[in-house]
Amino acid sequence: MILALEGIDSIADAQQAVGRLVAVPEEALAPLPRGTFYASALVGASVVTEDGVLVGEFVGLEAAPGQDLWVVRAGGREHLIPAVAEIVREVNVAARRITIRPPEGLLELATK
């Protein structure tokens, strides 16, 4: 991604910004094509299996080399769910519900 930031006009300016968080107000976000969404719109959504079993709550994502990993918290544990169509079966932003089909053993890999 390439972007321009007001007040960063040189390589030296940019180097001072390395590692800093860049945030955009929600109302300034570009509209997305139908069927796509910003991950921030999912924060707090329920994550359930296709059988209706509650897995936890979507709390964010982690970028990974192969695909993003969705972070789902349940109690004091976190599940890292690969954001791939074979696992993430449905995302209903309006209903705040994500349906997954986790492969055997995935949910047992939760971290504390």
Coordinates of N, CA and C in Angstrom, one line a residue:
M1 N 0.8 -1.2 0.0 CA 0.0 0.0 0.0 C 0.9 1.2 0.0
I2 N 0.5 2.2 -0.8 CA 1.2 3.4 -0.9 C 0.2 4.5 -0.5
L3 N 0.7 5.4 0.4 CA -0.2 6.5 0.8 C 0.6 7.7 1.1
A4 N 0.0 8.8 1.1 CA 0.6 10.1 1.4 C 0.0 10.6 2.7
L5 N 0.9 11.1 3.6 CA 0.4 11.7 4.8 C 0.8 13.1 4.9
E6 N -0.1 14.0 5.3 CA 0.2 15.4 5.5 C 1.3 15.6 6.5
G7 N 2.3 16.4 6.2 CA 3.4 16.7 7.1 C 4.6 15.7 6.9
I8 N 4.4 14.7 6.1 CA 5.6 13.8 5.8 C 5.9 14.0 4.4
D9 N 7.0 14.8 4.2 CA 7.4 15.3 2.9 C 8.8 14.8 2.4
S10 N 9.4 14.0 3.3 CA 10.8 13.6 2.9 C 11.0 12.2 3.5
I11 N 12.1 11.5 3.1 CA 12.4 10.2 3.6 C 12.7 10.4 5.1
A12 N 13.4 11.4 5.5 CA 13.7 11.6 6.9 C 12.4 11.7 7.8
D13 N 11.4 12.5 7.2 CA 10.1 12.6 7.9 C 9.5 11.2 8.0
A14 N 9.5 10.4 7.0 CA 8.9 9.1 7.0 C 9.6 8.2 7.9
Q15 N 11.0 8.3 8.0 CA 11.7 7.4 8.9 C 11.3 7.7 10.4
Q16 N 11.0 8.9 10.7 CA 10.5 9.2 12.1 C 9.2 8.6 12.4
A17 N 8.4 8.3 11.4 CA 7.1 7.7 11.6 C 7.0 6.2 11.6
V18 N 8.2 5.6 11.3 CA 8.2 4.1 11.2 C 7.8 3.5 12.6
G19 N 6.9 2.5 12.5 CA 6.4 1.9 13.7 C 5.2 2.5 14.4
R20 N 4.8 3.7 13.9 CA 3.7 4.4 14.6 C 2.4 3.9 13.9
L21 N 1.4 4.1 14.7 CA 0.0 3.7 14.3 C -0.5 4.8 13.4
V22 N -1.1 4.5 12.3 CA -1.8 5.4 11.4 C -3.3 5.1 11.5
A23 N -4.1 6.0 12.0 CA -5.5 5.7 12.2 C -6.3 6.7 11.3
V24 N -7.4 6.2 10.8 CA -8.3 7.0 10.0 C -9.7 7.0 10.6
P25 N -10.3 8.2 10.7 CA -11.7 8.2 11.3 C -12.6 7.3 10.4
E26 N -13.5 6.6 11.0 CA -14.4 5.7 10.3 C -15.1 6.4 9.1
E27 N -15.6 7.7 9.3 CA -16.3 8.4 8.3 C -15.4 8.7 7.1
A28 N -14.1 8.7 7.3 CA -13.2 9.0 6.2 C -12.8 7.7 5.4
L29 N -13.2 6.6 5.8 CA -12.8 5.3 5.1 C -13.5 5.3 3.7
A30 N -12.8 4.8 2.8 CA -13.4 4.6 1.4 C -14.5 3.6 1.4
P31 N -15.5 3.8 0.7 CA -16.6 2.8 0.6 C -16.0 1.5 -0.1
L32 N -16.5 0.4 0.4 CA -16.0 -0.9 -0.2 C -17.0 -1.5 -1.1
P33 N -16.6 -2.4 -2.0 CA -17.6 -3.1 -2.8 C -18.5 -4.0 -2.0
R34 N -19.6 -4.3 -2.5 CA -20.6 -5.1 -1.8 C -19.9 -6.5 -1.5
G35 N -20.2 -7.0 -0.3 CA -19.7 -8.3 0.1 C -18.3 -8.2 0.8
T36 N -17.7 -7.0 0.9 CA -16.5 -6.8 1.6 C -16.7 -5.9 2.8
F37 N -15.7 -5.9 3.7 CA -15.9 -5.1 4.9 C -14.5 -4.8 5.5
Y38 N -14.5 -3.8 6.4 CA -13.3 -3.6 7.2 C -13.4 -4.5 8.4
A39 N -12.2 -5.0 8.8 CA -12.2 -5.9 10.0 C -12.7 -5.2 11.2
S40 N -12.5 -3.9 11.3 CA -13.0 -3.1 12.5 C -14.5 -3.2 12.6
A41 N -15.2 -3.4 11.5 CA -16.7 -3.6 11.6 C -17.1 -4.9 12.2
L42 N -16.1 -5.8 12.4 CA -16.5 -7.1 13.0 C -16.1 -7.2 14.5
V43 N -15.4 -6.2 15.0 CA -15.0 -6.3 16.4 C -16.3 -6.4 17.3
G44 N -16.3 -7.4 18.1 CA -17.5 -7.7 19.0 C -18.5 -8.7 18.4
A45 N -18.3 -9.1 17.1 CA -19.2 -10.0 16.5 C -19.0 -11.4 17.1
S46 N -20.1 -12.1 17.2 CA -20.1 -13.5 17.7 C -19.5 -14.4 16.6
V47 N -18.7 -15.3 17.0 CA -18.2 -16.3 16.1 C -18.7 -17.7 16.5
V48 N -19.4 -18.3 15.6 CA -20.1 -19.6 15.9 C -19.7 -20.6 14.8
T49 N -19.8 -21.9 15.2 CA -19.6 -23.0 14.2 C -20.8 -23.1 13.4
E50 N -20.8 -23.9 12.3 CA -22.0 -24.2 11.5 C -23.0 -24.9 12.3
D51 N -22.6 -25.6 13.4 CA -23.6 -26.2 14.2 C -24.2 -25.3 15.2
G52 N -23.8 -24.0 15.2 CA -24.4 -23.0 16.1 C -23.6 -22.9 17.5
V53 N -22.5 -23.6 17.6 CA -21.8 -23.6 18.9 C -21.0 -22.3 18.9
L54 N -21.1 -21.5 20.0 CA -20.4 -20.3 20.2 C -18.9 -20.6 20.4
V55 N -18.1 -20.0 19.6 CA -16.6 -20.1 19.7 C -16.1 -18.9 20.5
G56 N -16.6 -17.8 20.3 CA -16.1 -16.6 21.0 C -16.5 -15.3 20.3
E57 N -15.7 -14.3 20.6 CA -16.0 -12.9 20.1 C -14.8 -12.5 19.2
F58 N -15.1 -11.9 18.0 CA -14.0 -11.4 17.2 C -13.4 -10.2 17.8
V59 N -12.1 -10.2 18.0 CA -11.5 -9.0 18.7 C -10.4 -8.3 17.8
G60 N -10.1 -8.9 16.6 CA -9.2 -8.3 15.7 C -8.5 -9.3 14.8
L61 N -7.5 -8.8 14.1 CA -6.8 -9.7 13.2 C -5.3 -9.5 13.3
E62 N -4.6 -10.6 12.9 CA -3.1 -10.5 12.9 C -2.7 -10.9 11.4
A63 N -1.9 -10.0 10.9 CA -1.4 -10.3 9.5 C -0.4 -11.5 9.6
A64 N -0.5 -12.4 8.7 CA 0.4 -13.5 8.7 C 0.8 -13.7 7.2
P65 N 2.0 -14.4 7.0 CA 2.5 -14.5 5.6 C 1.5 -15.2 4.6
G66 N 0.8 -16.3 5.0 CA -0.1 -17.0 4.1 C -1.5 -16.3 4.0
Q67 N -2.0 -15.9 5.1 CA -3.3 -15.3 5.2 C -3.5 -14.6 6.5
D68 N -4.4 -13.7 6.6 CA -4.7 -13.1 7.9 C -5.2 -14.1 8.9
L69 N -5.0 -13.9 10.1 CA -5.6 -14.7 11.2 C -6.5 -13.9 12.0
W70 N -7.8 -14.4 12.1 CA -8.7 -13.6 12.9 C -8.6 -14.1 14.4
V71 N -8.5 -13.1 15.3 CA -8.4 -13.3 16.7 C -9.8 -13.4 17.3
V72 N -10.1 -14.5 17.9 CA -11.4 -14.8 18.5 C -11.1 -15.1 20.0
R73 N -11.7 -14.3 20.9 CA -11.5 -14.5 22.3 C -12.7 -15.2 22.9
A74 N -12.4 -16.1 23.8 CA -13.4 -16.9 24.6 C -12.9 -17.0 26.0
G75 N -13.5 -16.3 26.9 CA -13.0 -16.4 28.3 C -11.6 -15.8 28.3
G76 N -10.6 -16.5 28.9 CA -9.3 -16.0 28.9 C -8.4 -16.6 27.8
R77 N -9.0 -17.2 26.8 CA -8.3 -17.9 25.7 C -8.5 -17.2 24.4
E78 N -7.6 -17.3 23.5 CA -7.7 -16.7 22.1 C -7.5 -17.8 21.1
H79 N -8.4 -17.8 20.1 CA -8.3 -18.7 18.9 C -7.8 -17.9 17.8
L80 N -6.9 -18.4 17.0 CA -6.4 -17.8 15.8 C -7.0 -18.5 14.6
I81 N -8.0 -17.9 13.9 CA -8.7 -18.5 12.9 C -8.2 -18.0 11.5
P82 N -7.7 -18.9 10.7 CA -7.3 -18.5 9.3 C -8.4 -17.9 8.6
A83 N -8.2 -16.7 8.0 CA -9.3 -16.0 7.2 C -9.3 -16.5 5.8
V84 N -9.8 -17.8 5.6 CA -9.9 -18.4 4.3 C -11.3 -18.9 4.1
A85 N -11.7 -19.0 2.9 CA -13.1 -19.4 2.6 C -13.5 -20.8 3.1
E86 N -12.5 -21.7 3.1 CA -12.8 -23.0 3.6 C -13.1 -23.1 5.1
I87 N -12.7 -22.1 5.8 CA -13.0 -22.0 7.3 C -14.1 -21.0 7.6
V88 N -13.9 -19.8 7.1 CA -14.9 -18.7 7.3 C -16.0 -18.9 6.3
R89 N -17.1 -19.4 6.7 CA -18.2 -19.8 5.8 C -19.1 -18.6 5.5
E90 N -19.4 -17.8 6.5 CA -20.3 -16.6 6.3 C -19.9 -15.5 7.3
V91 N -20.0 -14.3 6.8 CA -19.8 -13.1 7.6 C -21.1 -12.2 7.4
N92 N -21.8 -12.0 8.5 CA -23.0 -11.2 8.4 C -22.7 -10.0 9.3
V93 N -22.2 -8.9 8.7 CA -21.8 -7.7 9.4 C -23.1 -7.1 10.2
A94 N -24.2 -7.0 9.5 CA -25.4 -6.4 10.1 C -25.8 -7.2 11.3
A95 N -25.8 -8.5 11.3 CA -26.2 -9.4 12.4 C -25.1 -9.6 13.4
R96 N -23.8 -9.1 13.1 CA -22.7 -9.2 14.0 C -22.4 -10.7 14.3
R97 N -22.4 -11.5 13.2 CA -22.2 -12.9 13.4 C -21.3 -13.5 12.3
I98 N -20.3 -14.3 12.7 CA -19.4 -14.9 11.8 C -19.6 -16.4 12.0
T99 N -19.8 -17.1 10.9 CA -19.9 -18.6 11.0 C -18.7 -19.3 10.4
I100 N -18.1 -20.2 11.1 CA -16.9 -20.9 10.7 C -17.1 -22.4 10.6
R101 N -16.3 -23.0 9.8 CA -16.2 -24.5 9.8 C -14.7 -24.8 10.1
P102 N -14.4 -24.9 11.4 CA -13.0 -25.2 11.8 C -12.6 -26.6 11.5
P103 N -11.4 -26.8 11.0 CA -10.9 -28.2 10.8 C -10.7 -28.8 12.2
E104 N -10.7 -30.1 12.2 CA -10.6 -30.9 13.4 C -9.3 -30.4 14.1
G105 N -9.4 -30.1 15.4 CA -8.2 -29.7 16.2 C -7.9 -28.2 16.2
L106 N -8.5 -27.4 15.3 CA -8.1 -26.0 15.3 C -8.5 -25.3 16.6
L107 N -9.7 -25.6 17.1 CA -10.1 -24.8 18.3 C -9.4 -25.3 19.6
E108 N -8.7 -26.4 19.5 CA -8.0 -26.9 20.7 C -6.6 -26.2 20.7
L109 N -6.2 -25.4 19.7 CA -4.9 -24.7 19.7 C -5.0 -23.4 20.3
A110 N -6.0 -23.1 21.1 CA -6.2 -21.7 21.7 C -5.0 -21.4 22.5
T111 N -4.7 -20.1 22.6 CA -3.6 -19.6 23.4 C -4.2 -18.8 24.6
K112 N -3.4 -18.6 25.6 CA -3.9 -17.9 26.8 C -3.5 -16.4 26.7

